Backbone as JSON, one array per atom type, in Angstrom:
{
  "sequence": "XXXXXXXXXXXXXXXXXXXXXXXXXXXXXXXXXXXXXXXXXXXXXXXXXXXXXXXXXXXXXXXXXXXXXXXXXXXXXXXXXXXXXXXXXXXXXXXXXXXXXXXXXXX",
  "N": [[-20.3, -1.66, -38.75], [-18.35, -3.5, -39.3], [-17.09, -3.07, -36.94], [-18.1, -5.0, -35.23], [-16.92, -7.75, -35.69], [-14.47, -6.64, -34.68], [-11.14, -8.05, -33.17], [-9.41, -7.39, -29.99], [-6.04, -7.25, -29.09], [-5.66, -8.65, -26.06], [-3.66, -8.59, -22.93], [-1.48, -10.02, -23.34], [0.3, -12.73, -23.85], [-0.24, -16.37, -24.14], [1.64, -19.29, -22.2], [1.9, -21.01, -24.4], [2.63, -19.37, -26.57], [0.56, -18.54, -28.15], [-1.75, -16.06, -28.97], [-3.83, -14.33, -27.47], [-6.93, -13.23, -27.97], [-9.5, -11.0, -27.85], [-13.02, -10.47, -28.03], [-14.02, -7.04, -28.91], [-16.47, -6.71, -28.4], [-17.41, -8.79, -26.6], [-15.7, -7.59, -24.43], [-16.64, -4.96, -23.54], [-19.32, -5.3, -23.02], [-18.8, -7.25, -20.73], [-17.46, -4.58, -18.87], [-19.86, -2.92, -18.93], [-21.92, -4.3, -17.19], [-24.29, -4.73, -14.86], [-22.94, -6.07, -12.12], [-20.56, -5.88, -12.45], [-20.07, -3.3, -12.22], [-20.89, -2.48, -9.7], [-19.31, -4.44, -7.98], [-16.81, -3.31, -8.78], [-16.81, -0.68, -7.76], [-17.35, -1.45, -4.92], [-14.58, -2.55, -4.26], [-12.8, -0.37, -4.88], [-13.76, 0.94, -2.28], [-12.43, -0.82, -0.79], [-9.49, -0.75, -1.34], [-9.02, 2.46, -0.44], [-9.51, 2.08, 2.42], [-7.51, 0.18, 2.75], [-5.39, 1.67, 2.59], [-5.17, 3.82, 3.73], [-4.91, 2.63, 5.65], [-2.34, 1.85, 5.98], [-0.8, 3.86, 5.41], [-0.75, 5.12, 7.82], [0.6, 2.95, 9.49], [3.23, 3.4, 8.69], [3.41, 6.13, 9.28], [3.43, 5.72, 11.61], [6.04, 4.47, 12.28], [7.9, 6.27, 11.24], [7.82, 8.41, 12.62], [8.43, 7.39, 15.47], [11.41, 6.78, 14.75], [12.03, 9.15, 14.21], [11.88, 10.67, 16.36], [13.66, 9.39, 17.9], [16.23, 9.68, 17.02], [16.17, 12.41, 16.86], [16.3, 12.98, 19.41], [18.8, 12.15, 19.65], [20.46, 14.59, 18.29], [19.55, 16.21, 19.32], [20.92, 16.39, 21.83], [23.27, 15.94, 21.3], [24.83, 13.53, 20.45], [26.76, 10.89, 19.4], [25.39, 7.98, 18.01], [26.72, 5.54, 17.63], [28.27, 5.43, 19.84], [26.77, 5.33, 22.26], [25.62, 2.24, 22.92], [23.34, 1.18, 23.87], [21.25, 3.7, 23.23], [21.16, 2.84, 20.68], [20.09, 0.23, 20.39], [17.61, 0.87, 21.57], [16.27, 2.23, 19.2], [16.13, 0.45, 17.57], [14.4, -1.49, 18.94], [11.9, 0.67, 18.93], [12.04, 0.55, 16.31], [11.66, -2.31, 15.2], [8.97, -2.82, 16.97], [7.62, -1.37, 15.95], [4.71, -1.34, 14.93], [3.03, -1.94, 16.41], [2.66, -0.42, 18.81], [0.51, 2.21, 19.4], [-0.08, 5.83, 18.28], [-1.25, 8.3, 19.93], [-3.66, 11.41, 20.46], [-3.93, 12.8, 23.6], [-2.81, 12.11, 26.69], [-3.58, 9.04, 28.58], [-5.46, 9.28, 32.09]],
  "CA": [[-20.48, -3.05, -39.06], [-16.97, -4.05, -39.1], [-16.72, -3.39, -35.54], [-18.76, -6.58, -34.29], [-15.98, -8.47, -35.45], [-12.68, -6.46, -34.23], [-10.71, -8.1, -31.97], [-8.13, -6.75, -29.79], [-4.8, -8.18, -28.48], [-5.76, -8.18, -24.76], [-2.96, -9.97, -21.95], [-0.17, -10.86, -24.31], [0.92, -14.1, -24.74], [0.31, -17.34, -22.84], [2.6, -20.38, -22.42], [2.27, -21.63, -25.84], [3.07, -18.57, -27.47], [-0.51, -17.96, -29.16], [-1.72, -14.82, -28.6], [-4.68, -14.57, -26.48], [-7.67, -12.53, -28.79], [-10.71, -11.44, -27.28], [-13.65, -9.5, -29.2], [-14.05, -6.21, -27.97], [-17.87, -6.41, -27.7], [-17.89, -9.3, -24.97], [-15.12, -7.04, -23.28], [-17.54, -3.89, -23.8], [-20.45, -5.76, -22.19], [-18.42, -7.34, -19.43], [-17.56, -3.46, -18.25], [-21.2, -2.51, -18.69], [-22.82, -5.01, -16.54], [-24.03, -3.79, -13.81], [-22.5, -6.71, -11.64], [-19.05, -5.44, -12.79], [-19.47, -2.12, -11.95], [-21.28, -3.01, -8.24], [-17.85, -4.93, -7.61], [-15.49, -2.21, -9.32], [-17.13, 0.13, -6.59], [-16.35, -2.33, -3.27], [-13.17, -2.94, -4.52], [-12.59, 1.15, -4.85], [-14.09, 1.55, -1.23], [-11.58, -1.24, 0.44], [-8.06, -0.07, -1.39], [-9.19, 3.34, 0.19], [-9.22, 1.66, 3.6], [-6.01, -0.41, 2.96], [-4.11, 2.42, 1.96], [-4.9, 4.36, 4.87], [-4.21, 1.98, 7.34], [-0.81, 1.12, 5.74], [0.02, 5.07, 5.79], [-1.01, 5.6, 9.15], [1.33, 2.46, 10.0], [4.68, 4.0, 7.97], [3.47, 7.53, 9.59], [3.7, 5.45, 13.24], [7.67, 3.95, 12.37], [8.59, 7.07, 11.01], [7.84, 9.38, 14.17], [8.56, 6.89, 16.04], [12.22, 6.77, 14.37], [12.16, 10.64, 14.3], [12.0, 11.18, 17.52], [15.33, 8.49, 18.59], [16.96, 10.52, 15.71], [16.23, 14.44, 17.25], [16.82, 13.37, 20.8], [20.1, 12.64, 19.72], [21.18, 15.43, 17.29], [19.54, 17.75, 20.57], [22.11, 16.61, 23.1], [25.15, 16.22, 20.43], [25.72, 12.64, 20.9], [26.85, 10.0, 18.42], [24.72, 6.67, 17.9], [28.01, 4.33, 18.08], [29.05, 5.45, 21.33], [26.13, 4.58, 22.97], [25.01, 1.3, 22.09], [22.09, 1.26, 24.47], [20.33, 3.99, 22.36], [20.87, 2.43, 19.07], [18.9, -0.68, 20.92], [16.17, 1.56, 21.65], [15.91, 2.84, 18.01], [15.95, -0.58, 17.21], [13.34, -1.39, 19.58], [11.17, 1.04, 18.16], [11.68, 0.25, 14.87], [10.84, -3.19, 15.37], [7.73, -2.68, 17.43], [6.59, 0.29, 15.9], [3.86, -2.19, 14.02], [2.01, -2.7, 17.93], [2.46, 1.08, 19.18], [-0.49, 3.05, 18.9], [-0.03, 6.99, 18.71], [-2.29, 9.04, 20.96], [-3.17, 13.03, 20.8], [-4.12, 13.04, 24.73], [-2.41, 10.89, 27.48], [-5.03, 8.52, 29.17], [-5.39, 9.47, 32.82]],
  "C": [[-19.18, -3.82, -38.85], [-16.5, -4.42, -37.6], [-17.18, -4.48, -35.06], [-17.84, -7.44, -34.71], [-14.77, -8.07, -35.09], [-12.61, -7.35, -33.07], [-9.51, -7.84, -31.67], [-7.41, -7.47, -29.24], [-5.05, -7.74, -27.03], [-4.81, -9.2, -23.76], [-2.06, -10.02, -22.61], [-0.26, -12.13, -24.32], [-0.13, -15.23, -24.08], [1.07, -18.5, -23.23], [3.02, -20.77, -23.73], [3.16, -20.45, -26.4], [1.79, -18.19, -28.44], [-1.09, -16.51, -28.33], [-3.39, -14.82, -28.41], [-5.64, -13.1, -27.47], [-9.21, -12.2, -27.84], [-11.65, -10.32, -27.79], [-14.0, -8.43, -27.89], [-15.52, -5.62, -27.6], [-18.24, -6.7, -26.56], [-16.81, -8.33, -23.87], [-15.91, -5.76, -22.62], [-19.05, -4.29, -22.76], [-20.09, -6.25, -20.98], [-18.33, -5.7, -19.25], [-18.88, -2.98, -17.78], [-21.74, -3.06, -17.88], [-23.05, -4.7, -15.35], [-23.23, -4.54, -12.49], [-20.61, -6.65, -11.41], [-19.35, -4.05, -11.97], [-19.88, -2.19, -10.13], [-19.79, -3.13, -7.66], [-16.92, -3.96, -7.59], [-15.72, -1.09, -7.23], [-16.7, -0.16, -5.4], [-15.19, -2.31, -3.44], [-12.68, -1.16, -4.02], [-12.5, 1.67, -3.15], [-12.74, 0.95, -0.22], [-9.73, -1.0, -0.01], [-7.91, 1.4, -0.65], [-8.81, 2.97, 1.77], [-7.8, 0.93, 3.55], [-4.91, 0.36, 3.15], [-4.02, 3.38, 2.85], [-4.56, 3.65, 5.9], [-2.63, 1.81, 7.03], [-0.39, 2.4, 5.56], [0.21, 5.14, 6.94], [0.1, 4.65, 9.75], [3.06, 2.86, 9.53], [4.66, 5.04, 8.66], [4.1, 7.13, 11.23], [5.49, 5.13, 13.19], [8.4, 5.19, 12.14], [8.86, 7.95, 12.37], [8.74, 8.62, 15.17], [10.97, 7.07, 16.17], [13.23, 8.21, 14.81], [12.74, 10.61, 15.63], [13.48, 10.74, 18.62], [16.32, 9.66, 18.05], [17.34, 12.17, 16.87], [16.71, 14.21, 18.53], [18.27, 13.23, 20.78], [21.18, 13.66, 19.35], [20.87, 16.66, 18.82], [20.6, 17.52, 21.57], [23.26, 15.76, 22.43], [25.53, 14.7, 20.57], [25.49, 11.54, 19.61], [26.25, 8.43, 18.9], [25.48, 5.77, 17.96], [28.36, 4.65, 18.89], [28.28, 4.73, 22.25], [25.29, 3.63, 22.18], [23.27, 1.19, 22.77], [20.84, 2.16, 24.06], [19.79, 3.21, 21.46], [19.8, 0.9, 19.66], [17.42, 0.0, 21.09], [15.74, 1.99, 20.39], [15.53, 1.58, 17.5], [14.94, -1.17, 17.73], [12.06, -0.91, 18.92], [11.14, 1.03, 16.77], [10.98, -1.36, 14.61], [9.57, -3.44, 15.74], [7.1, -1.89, 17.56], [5.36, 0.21, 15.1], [2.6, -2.3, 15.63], [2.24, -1.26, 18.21], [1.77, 1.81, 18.5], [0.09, 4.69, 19.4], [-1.57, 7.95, 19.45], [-2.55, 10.92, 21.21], [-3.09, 13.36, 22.17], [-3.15, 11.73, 25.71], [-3.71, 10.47, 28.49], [-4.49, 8.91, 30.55], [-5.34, 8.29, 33.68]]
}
C-alpha cells in the first residue's frame, strides 16, 4: 500500500535547484508499455549497426597505418629522413575514411 505513493529521486536537479520527483508507478508503467519496449528493441538493433560500422572504419585507419609503420621498420629506415613517406602515412591517415579494404583484387 505504501508503495503507490513512493517516489523516487529520478535526473537530479534542474535549473532552479528543486529536485525533480517522479512516482515510481508512472515510471513502472512507462517501461511496461508495449510502445516502449517496441522502440527499446529498434534502438538496440541500430547501435548494433553503428557500432559496427564505426569499428570496421578504426579497423580500416589502423591497417592502413600498420602497414606505413612495418614497411618501414622492414627496410630499417627512419620516418624523418624521408619526408615523402611520412606524407604517405599522412595520406593514409587522412583518407583512410574513403578506402575500402578488399579480400580479393578486382580483375
Amino acid at each position: 500500500m505504501w508503495m503507490e505513493h513512493y517516489s523516487c529521486f529520478v535526473g537530479g536537479v534542474n535549473q532552479k535547484n528543486i529536485p525533480m520527483n517522479l512516482q515510481k508507478e508512472r515510471i513502472n508503467r512507462h517501461l511496461n508499455h508495449h510502445e516502449h519496449k517496441a522502440e527499446a528493441r529498434r534502438n538496440q538493433s541500430i547501435i548494433k549497426v553503428e557500432f559496427l560500422n564505426q569499428l570496421d572504419n578504426n579497423k580500416i585507419k589502423i591497417i592502413t597505418q600498420m602497414q606505413c609503420i612495418y614497411f618501414m621498420a622492414k627496410k630499417y629506415l627512419a620516418l624523418s629522413v624521408y619526408p615523402d613517406l611520412y606524407q604517405l602515412i599522412d595520406f593514409h591517415r587522412k583518407n583512410s575514411d574513403v578506402m575500402k579494404l578488399c579480400n580479393t583484387p578486382e580483375a
